[in-house]
């Protein structure tokens, strides 16, 4: 029962943060959406920032899992697997529920110097870059670290362009740029 309430809190918070933002979403709204008491939040997380950190940590694992699944299913060499990530990104962007991404929102909204949310977003970027860097090293790319950074930047840029500019071709455009980086 305890882990069920904890899971409900995380799921409700994630949905509300994506819809309304981190700052605009109050504790009471999260509790109402999760159907739990305030004590449950404080027993499991201690604070809203700790809940946000958990939401972002779980979201990081889920985002990377989805990318890895698609890349592995694509088969072929590392180049094909990297390009498959942009097919997955295209599916994500095409979803009618697409809201731009939690990590971009977290980095943008957390303006504090101690930046708990921004650090979680930065850690996600490091993990994404490491994932692509491994594939780039496998294909013996001459500049795997810098190219991995570019790939993650293109993913972020495609998400922002798709959401803010309503660019339905953002993932395809990013994929074409990655093809040039890999050539």
PDB file of C-alpha atoms in Angstrom:
ATOM      1  CA  UNK A   1       0.000   0.000   0.000  1.00  0.00           C
ATOM      2  CA  UNK A   2       2.817   2.397   0.890  1.00  0.00           C
ATOM      3  CA  UNK A   3       4.634   1.924  -2.410  1.00  0.00           C
ATOM      4  CA  UNK A   4       1.305   2.291  -4.240  1.00  0.00           C
ATOM      5  CA  UNK A   5       0.749   5.699  -2.643  1.00  0.00           C
ATOM      6  CA  UNK A   6       4.324   6.684  -3.416  1.00  0.00           C
ATOM      7  CA  UNK A   7       3.878   5.648  -7.064  1.00  0.00           C
ATOM      8  CA  UNK A   8       0.590   7.526  -7.301  1.00  0.00           C
ATOM      9  CA  UNK A   9       2.282  10.642  -5.958  1.00  0.00           C
ATOM     10  CA  UNK A  10       5.100  10.400  -8.508  1.00  0.00           C
ATOM     11  CA  UNK A  11       2.733   9.744 -11.435  1.00  0.00           C
ATOM     12  CA  UNK A  12       0.362  12.535 -10.445  1.00  0.00           C
ATOM     13  CA  UNK A  13       3.210  14.988  -9.909  1.00  0.00           C
ATOM     14  CA  UNK A  14       4.790  14.115 -13.255  1.00  0.00           C
ATOM     15  CA  UNK A  15       1.538  14.666 -15.142  1.00  0.00           C
ATOM     16  CA  UNK A  16       0.865  17.973 -13.382  1.00  0.00           C
ATOM     17  CA  UNK A  17       4.441  19.236 -13.762  1.00  0.00           C
ATOM     18  CA  UNK A  18       4.328  18.497 -17.472  1.00  0.00           C
ATOM     19  CA  UNK A  19       0.940  20.171 -17.881  1.00  0.00           C
ATOM     20  CA  UNK A  20       1.319  23.174 -15.573  1.00  0.00           C
ATOM     21  CA  UNK A  21       4.998  23.512 -14.735  1.00  0.00           C
ATOM     22  CA  UNK A  22       6.962  22.831 -11.585  1.00  0.00           C
ATOM     23  CA  UNK A  23       6.458  26.174  -9.889  1.00  0.00           C
ATOM     24  CA  UNK A  24       2.791  26.559 -10.833  1.00  0.00           C
ATOM     25  CA  UNK A  25       1.852  23.132  -9.490  1.00  0.00           C
ATOM     26  CA  UNK A  26       1.055  23.252  -5.811  1.00  0.00           C
ATOM     27  CA  UNK A  27       1.337  20.474  -3.277  1.00  0.00           C
ATOM     28  CA  UNK A  28      -2.442  20.435  -2.766  1.00  0.00           C
ATOM     29  CA  UNK A  29      -3.041  19.789  -6.476  1.00  0.00           C
ATOM     30  CA  UNK A  30      -0.566  16.906  -6.439  1.00  0.00           C
ATOM     31  CA  UNK A  31      -2.153  15.404  -3.323  1.00  0.00           C
ATOM     32  CA  UNK A  32      -5.653  15.692  -4.811  1.00  0.00           C
ATOM     33  CA  UNK A  33      -4.581  14.107  -8.103  1.00  0.00           C
ATOM     34  CA  UNK A  34      -2.801  11.274  -6.281  1.00  0.00           C
ATOM     35  CA  UNK A  35      -5.597  10.801  -3.746  1.00  0.00           C
ATOM     36  CA  UNK A  36      -3.247  10.843  -0.770  1.00  0.00           C
ATOM     37  CA  UNK A  37      -2.810  12.860   2.412  1.00  0.00           C
ATOM     38  CA  UNK A  38      -0.129  15.485   2.942  1.00  0.00           C
ATOM     39  CA  UNK A  39       1.595  13.236   5.483  1.00  0.00           C
ATOM     40  CA  UNK A  40       2.146  10.656   2.735  1.00  0.00           C
ATOM     41  CA  UNK A  41       4.106  13.203   0.702  1.00  0.00           C
ATOM     42  CA  UNK A  42       6.268  14.186   3.640  1.00  0.00           C
ATOM     43  CA  UNK A  43       6.796  10.598   4.798  1.00  0.00           C
ATOM     44  CA  UNK A  44       8.033   9.538   1.361  1.00  0.00           C
ATOM     45  CA  UNK A  45       9.801  12.646   0.124  1.00  0.00           C
ATOM     46  CA  UNK A  46      10.076  15.291   2.821  1.00  0.00           C
ATOM     47  CA  UNK A  47       9.600  18.183   0.412  1.00  0.00           C
ATOM     48  CA  UNK A  48       8.314  19.210  -2.987  1.00  0.00           C
ATOM     49  CA  UNK A  49      11.909  19.501  -4.245  1.00  0.00           C
ATOM     50  CA  UNK A  50      12.601  15.901  -3.225  1.00  0.00           C
ATOM     51  CA  UNK A  51       9.427  14.809  -5.041  1.00  0.00           C
ATOM     52  CA  UNK A  52      10.537  16.753  -8.126  1.00  0.00           C
ATOM     53  CA  UNK A  53      13.934  15.090  -7.965  1.00  0.00           C
ATOM     54  CA  UNK A  54      12.281  11.657  -7.805  1.00  0.00           C
ATOM     55  CA  UNK A  55       9.970  12.489 -10.713  1.00  0.00           C
ATOM     56  CA  UNK A  56      12.948  13.582 -12.808  1.00  0.00           C
ATOM     57  CA  UNK A  57      15.038  10.564 -11.782  1.00  0.00           C
ATOM     58  CA  UNK A  58      12.284   8.144 -12.785  1.00  0.00           C
ATOM     59  CA  UNK A  59      11.589  10.082 -15.974  1.00  0.00           C
ATOM     60  CA  UNK A  60      15.288   9.946 -16.888  1.00  0.00           C
ATOM     61  CA  UNK A  61      15.304   6.161 -16.569  1.00  0.00           C
ATOM     62  CA  UNK A  62      12.114   5.856 -18.622  1.00  0.00           C
ATOM     63  CA  UNK A  63      13.268   8.182 -21.405  1.00  0.00           C
ATOM     64  CA  UNK A  64      16.605   6.387 -21.772  1.00  0.00           C
ATOM     65  CA  UNK A  65      14.909   2.965 -21.614  1.00  0.00           C
ATOM     66  CA  UNK A  66      12.617   3.924 -24.492  1.00  0.00           C
ATOM     67  CA  UNK A  67      15.504   5.188 -26.589  1.00  0.00           C
ATOM     68  CA  UNK A  68      17.569   2.061 -25.910  1.00  0.00           C
ATOM     69  CA  UNK A  69      14.640  -0.224 -26.786  1.00  0.00           C
ATOM     70  CA  UNK A  70      14.105   1.495 -30.136  1.00  0.00           C
ATOM     71  CA  UNK A  71      17.808   1.633 -30.921  1.00  0.00           C
ATOM     72  CA  UNK A  72      18.307  -2.039 -30.067  1.00  0.00           C
ATOM     73  CA  UNK A  73      15.229  -3.053 -32.062  1.00  0.00           C
ATOM     74  CA  UNK A  74      16.583  -1.173 -35.091  1.00  0.00           C
ATOM     75  CA  UNK A  75      19.470  -3.583 -35.312  1.00  0.00           C
ATOM     76  CA  UNK A  76      22.277  -2.858 -37.693  1.00  0.00           C
ATOM     77  CA  UNK A  77      25.369  -0.984 -36.720  1.00  0.00           C
ATOM     78  CA  UNK A  78      25.760   1.963 -34.381  1.00  0.00           C
ATOM     79  CA  UNK A  79      24.914   4.475 -37.127  1.00  0.00           C
ATOM     80  CA  UNK A  80      21.523   2.841 -37.731  1.00  0.00           C
ATOM     81  CA  UNK A  81      20.849   2.650 -34.019  1.00  0.00           C
ATOM     82  CA  UNK A  82      21.649   6.345 -33.527  1.00  0.00           C
ATOM     83  CA  UNK A  83      19.347   7.299 -36.394  1.00  0.00           C
ATOM     84  CA  UNK A  84      16.611   5.090 -34.930  1.00  0.00           C
ATOM     85  CA  UNK A  85      16.656   7.346 -31.864  1.00  0.00           C
ATOM     86  CA  UNK A  86      15.320  10.125 -34.080  1.00  0.00           C
ATOM     87  CA  UNK A  87      12.522   7.907 -35.325  1.00  0.00           C
ATOM     88  CA  UNK A  88      11.582   7.423 -31.659  1.00  0.00           C
ATOM     89  CA  UNK A  89      11.834  11.173 -31.125  1.00  0.00           C
ATOM     90  CA  UNK A  90       9.479  11.681 -34.076  1.00  0.00           C
ATOM     91  CA  UNK A  91       6.937   9.348 -32.465  1.00  0.00           C
ATOM     92  CA  UNK A  92       7.263  11.223 -29.157  1.00  0.00           C
ATOM     93  CA  UNK A  93       6.722  14.595 -30.837  1.00  0.00           C
ATOM     94  CA  UNK A  94       3.768  13.310 -32.895  1.00  0.00           C
ATOM     95  CA  UNK A  95       1.919  12.221 -29.740  1.00  0.00           C
ATOM     96  CA  UNK A  96      -1.046  14.576 -29.192  1.00  0.00           C
ATOM     97  CA  UNK A  97      -0.117  14.702 -25.484  1.00  0.00           C
ATOM     98  CA  UNK A  98       3.430  15.967 -26.224  1.00  0.00           C
ATOM     99  CA  UNK A  99       4.274  18.968 -24.023  1.00  0.00           C
ATOM    100  CA  UNK A 100       7.935  19.612 -24.830  1.00  0.00           C
ATOM    101  CA  UNK A 101       9.668  17.610 -22.129  1.00  0.00           C
ATOM    102  CA  UNK A 102      10.144  17.663 -18.383  1.00  0.00           C
ATOM    103  CA  UNK A 103      13.901  18.212 -18.441  1.00  0.00           C
ATOM    104  CA  UNK A 104      13.754  21.330 -20.573  1.00  0.00           C
ATOM    105  CA  UNK A 105      11.026  22.688 -18.317  1.00  0.00           C
ATOM    106  CA  UNK A 106      13.022  21.800 -15.183  1.00  0.00           C
ATOM    107  CA  UNK A 107      16.174  23.514 -16.427  1.00  0.00           C
ATOM    108  CA  UNK A 108      14.198  26.572 -17.478  1.00  0.00           C
ATOM    109  CA  UNK A 109      12.124  26.907 -14.311  1.00  0.00           C
ATOM    110  CA  UNK A 110      14.833  26.279 -11.716  1.00  0.00           C
ATOM    111  CA  UNK A 111      16.550  29.639 -11.351  1.00  0.00           C
ATOM    112  CA  UNK A 112      18.103  29.030  -7.942  1.00  0.00           C
ATOM    113  CA  UNK A 113      21.902  28.819  -7.704  1.00  0.00           C
ATOM    114  CA  UNK A 114      21.631  25.466  -5.880  1.00  0.00           C
ATOM    115  CA  UNK A 115      19.433  24.193  -8.739  1.00  0.00           C
ATOM    116  CA  UNK A 116      18.172  20.779  -7.647  1.00  0.00           C
ATOM    117  CA  UNK A 117      15.938  20.498 -10.710  1.00  0.00           C
ATOM    118  CA  UNK A 118      18.555  21.831 -13.098  1.00  0.00           C
ATOM    119  CA  UNK A 119      21.098  19.353 -11.761  1.00  0.00           C
ATOM    120  CA  UNK A 120      18.647  16.487 -12.400  1.00  0.00           C
ATOM    121  CA  UNK A 121      18.195  17.786 -15.952  1.00  0.00           C
ATOM    122  CA  UNK A 122      21.969  18.090 -16.390  1.00  0.00           C
ATOM    123  CA  UNK A 123      22.441  14.523 -15.139  1.00  0.00           C
ATOM    124  CA  UNK A 124      19.895  13.327 -17.683  1.00  0.00           C
ATOM    125  CA  UNK A 125      21.871  15.095 -20.425  1.00  0.00           C
ATOM    126  CA  UNK A 126      25.117  13.469 -19.233  1.00  0.00           C
ATOM    127  CA  UNK A 127      23.505  10.030 -19.309  1.00  0.00           C
ATOM    128  CA  UNK A 128      22.026  10.619 -22.772  1.00  0.00           C
ATOM    129  CA  UNK A 129      25.397  11.823 -24.067  1.00  0.00           C
ATOM    130  CA  UNK A 130      27.126   8.777 -22.593  1.00  0.00           C
ATOM    131  CA  UNK A 131      24.613   6.505 -24.328  1.00  0.00           C
ATOM    132  CA  UNK A 132      25.337   8.073 -27.717  1.00  0.00           C
ATOM    133  CA  UNK A 133      29.061   8.356 -27.081  1.00  0.00           C
ATOM    134  CA  UNK A 134      29.287   4.576 -26.637  1.00  0.00           C
ATOM    135  CA  UNK A 135      27.700   4.064 -30.048  1.00  0.00           C
ATOM    136  CA  UNK A 136      29.946   6.695 -31.629  1.00  0.00           C
ATOM    137  CA  UNK A 137      33.030   5.014 -30.168  1.00  0.00           C
ATOM    138  CA  UNK A 138      31.764   1.685 -31.491  1.00  0.00           C
ATOM    139  CA  UNK A 139      31.607   3.172 -34.982  1.00  0.00           C
ATOM    140  CA  UNK A 140      35.048   4.724 -34.430  1.00  0.00           C
ATOM    141  CA  UNK A 141      33.775   8.247 -34.954  1.00  0.00           C
ATOM    142  CA  UNK A 142      36.675  10.732 -34.823  1.00  0.00           C
ATOM    143  CA  UNK A 143      34.967  12.979 -32.253  1.00  0.00           C
ATOM    144  CA  UNK A 144      32.596  10.873 -30.122  1.00  0.00           C
ATOM    145  CA  UNK A 145      32.233  13.198 -27.111  1.00  0.00           C
ATOM    146  CA  UNK A 146      31.583  16.376 -29.081  1.00  0.00           C
ATOM    147  CA  UNK A 147      29.269  14.574 -31.481  1.00  0.00           C
ATOM    148  CA  UNK A 148      27.309  13.006 -28.613  1.00  0.00           C
ATOM    149  CA  UNK A 149      26.799  16.516 -27.187  1.00  0.00           C
ATOM    150  CA  UNK A 150      25.564  17.671 -30.604  1.00  0.00           C
ATOM    151  CA  UNK A 151      23.141  14.747 -30.858  1.00  0.00           C
ATOM    152  CA  UNK A 152      21.616  15.508 -27.453  1.00  0.00           C
ATOM    153  CA  UNK A 153      21.420  19.201 -28.354  1.00  0.00           C
ATOM    154  CA  UNK A 154      19.557  18.266 -31.529  1.00  0.00           C
ATOM    155  CA  UNK A 155      17.121  16.118 -29.535  1.00  0.00           C
ATOM    156  CA  UNK A 156      16.453  18.999 -27.143  1.00  0.00           C
ATOM    157  CA  UNK A 157      16.166  21.480 -29.995  1.00  0.00           C
ATOM    158  CA  UNK A 158      13.707  19.256 -31.839  1.00  0.00           C
ATOM    159  CA  UNK A 159      11.544  18.987 -28.722  1.00  0.00           C
ATOM    160  CA  UNK A 160      11.530  22.744 -28.238  1.00  0.00           C
ATOM    161  CA  UNK A 161      10.855  23.441 -31.938  1.00  0.00           C
ATOM    162  CA  UNK A 162       8.049  20.886 -32.024  1.00  0.00           C
ATOM    163  CA  UNK A 163       6.367  22.296 -28.942  1.00  0.00           C
ATOM    164  CA  UNK A 164       7.048  26.026 -29.106  1.00  0.00           C
ATOM    165  CA  UNK A 165       7.000  26.485 -32.886  1.00  0.00           C
ATOM    166  CA  UNK A 166       4.581  23.621 -33.639  1.00  0.00           C
ATOM    167  CA  UNK A 167       7.206  22.254 -36.057  1.00  0.00           C
ATOM    168  CA  UNK A 168       5.900  18.810 -37.046  1.00  0.00           C
ATOM    169  CA  UNK A 169       9.161  18.136 -38.937  1.00  0.00           C
ATOM    170  CA  UNK A 170      11.487  18.907 -36.038  1.00  0.00           C
ATOM    171  CA  UNK A 171      12.604  15.300 -35.495  1.00  0.00           C
ATOM    172  CA  UNK A 172      13.145  14.761 -39.235  1.00  0.00           C
ATOM    173  CA  UNK A 173      15.189  17.952 -39.446  1.00  0.00           C
ATOM    174  CA  UNK A 174      17.287  16.897 -36.457  1.00  0.00           C
ATOM    175  CA  UNK A 175      17.765  13.437 -38.000  1.00  0.00           C
ATOM    176  CA  UNK A 176      19.085  14.990 -41.211  1.00  0.00           C
ATOM    177  CA  UNK A 177      21.589  17.016 -39.199  1.00  0.00           C
ATOM    178  CA  UNK A 178      22.726  13.881 -37.369  1.00  0.00           C
ATOM    179  CA  UNK A 179      23.200  12.134 -40.709  1.00  0.00           C
ATOM    180  CA  UNK A 180      25.589  14.948 -41.644  1.00  0.00           C
ATOM    181  CA  UNK A 181      27.440  14.586 -38.325  1.00  0.00           C
ATOM    182  CA  UNK A 182      27.832  10.866 -38.896  1.00  0.00           C
ATOM    183  CA  UNK A 183      28.929  11.150 -42.535  1.00  0.00           C
TER     184      UNK A 183
END
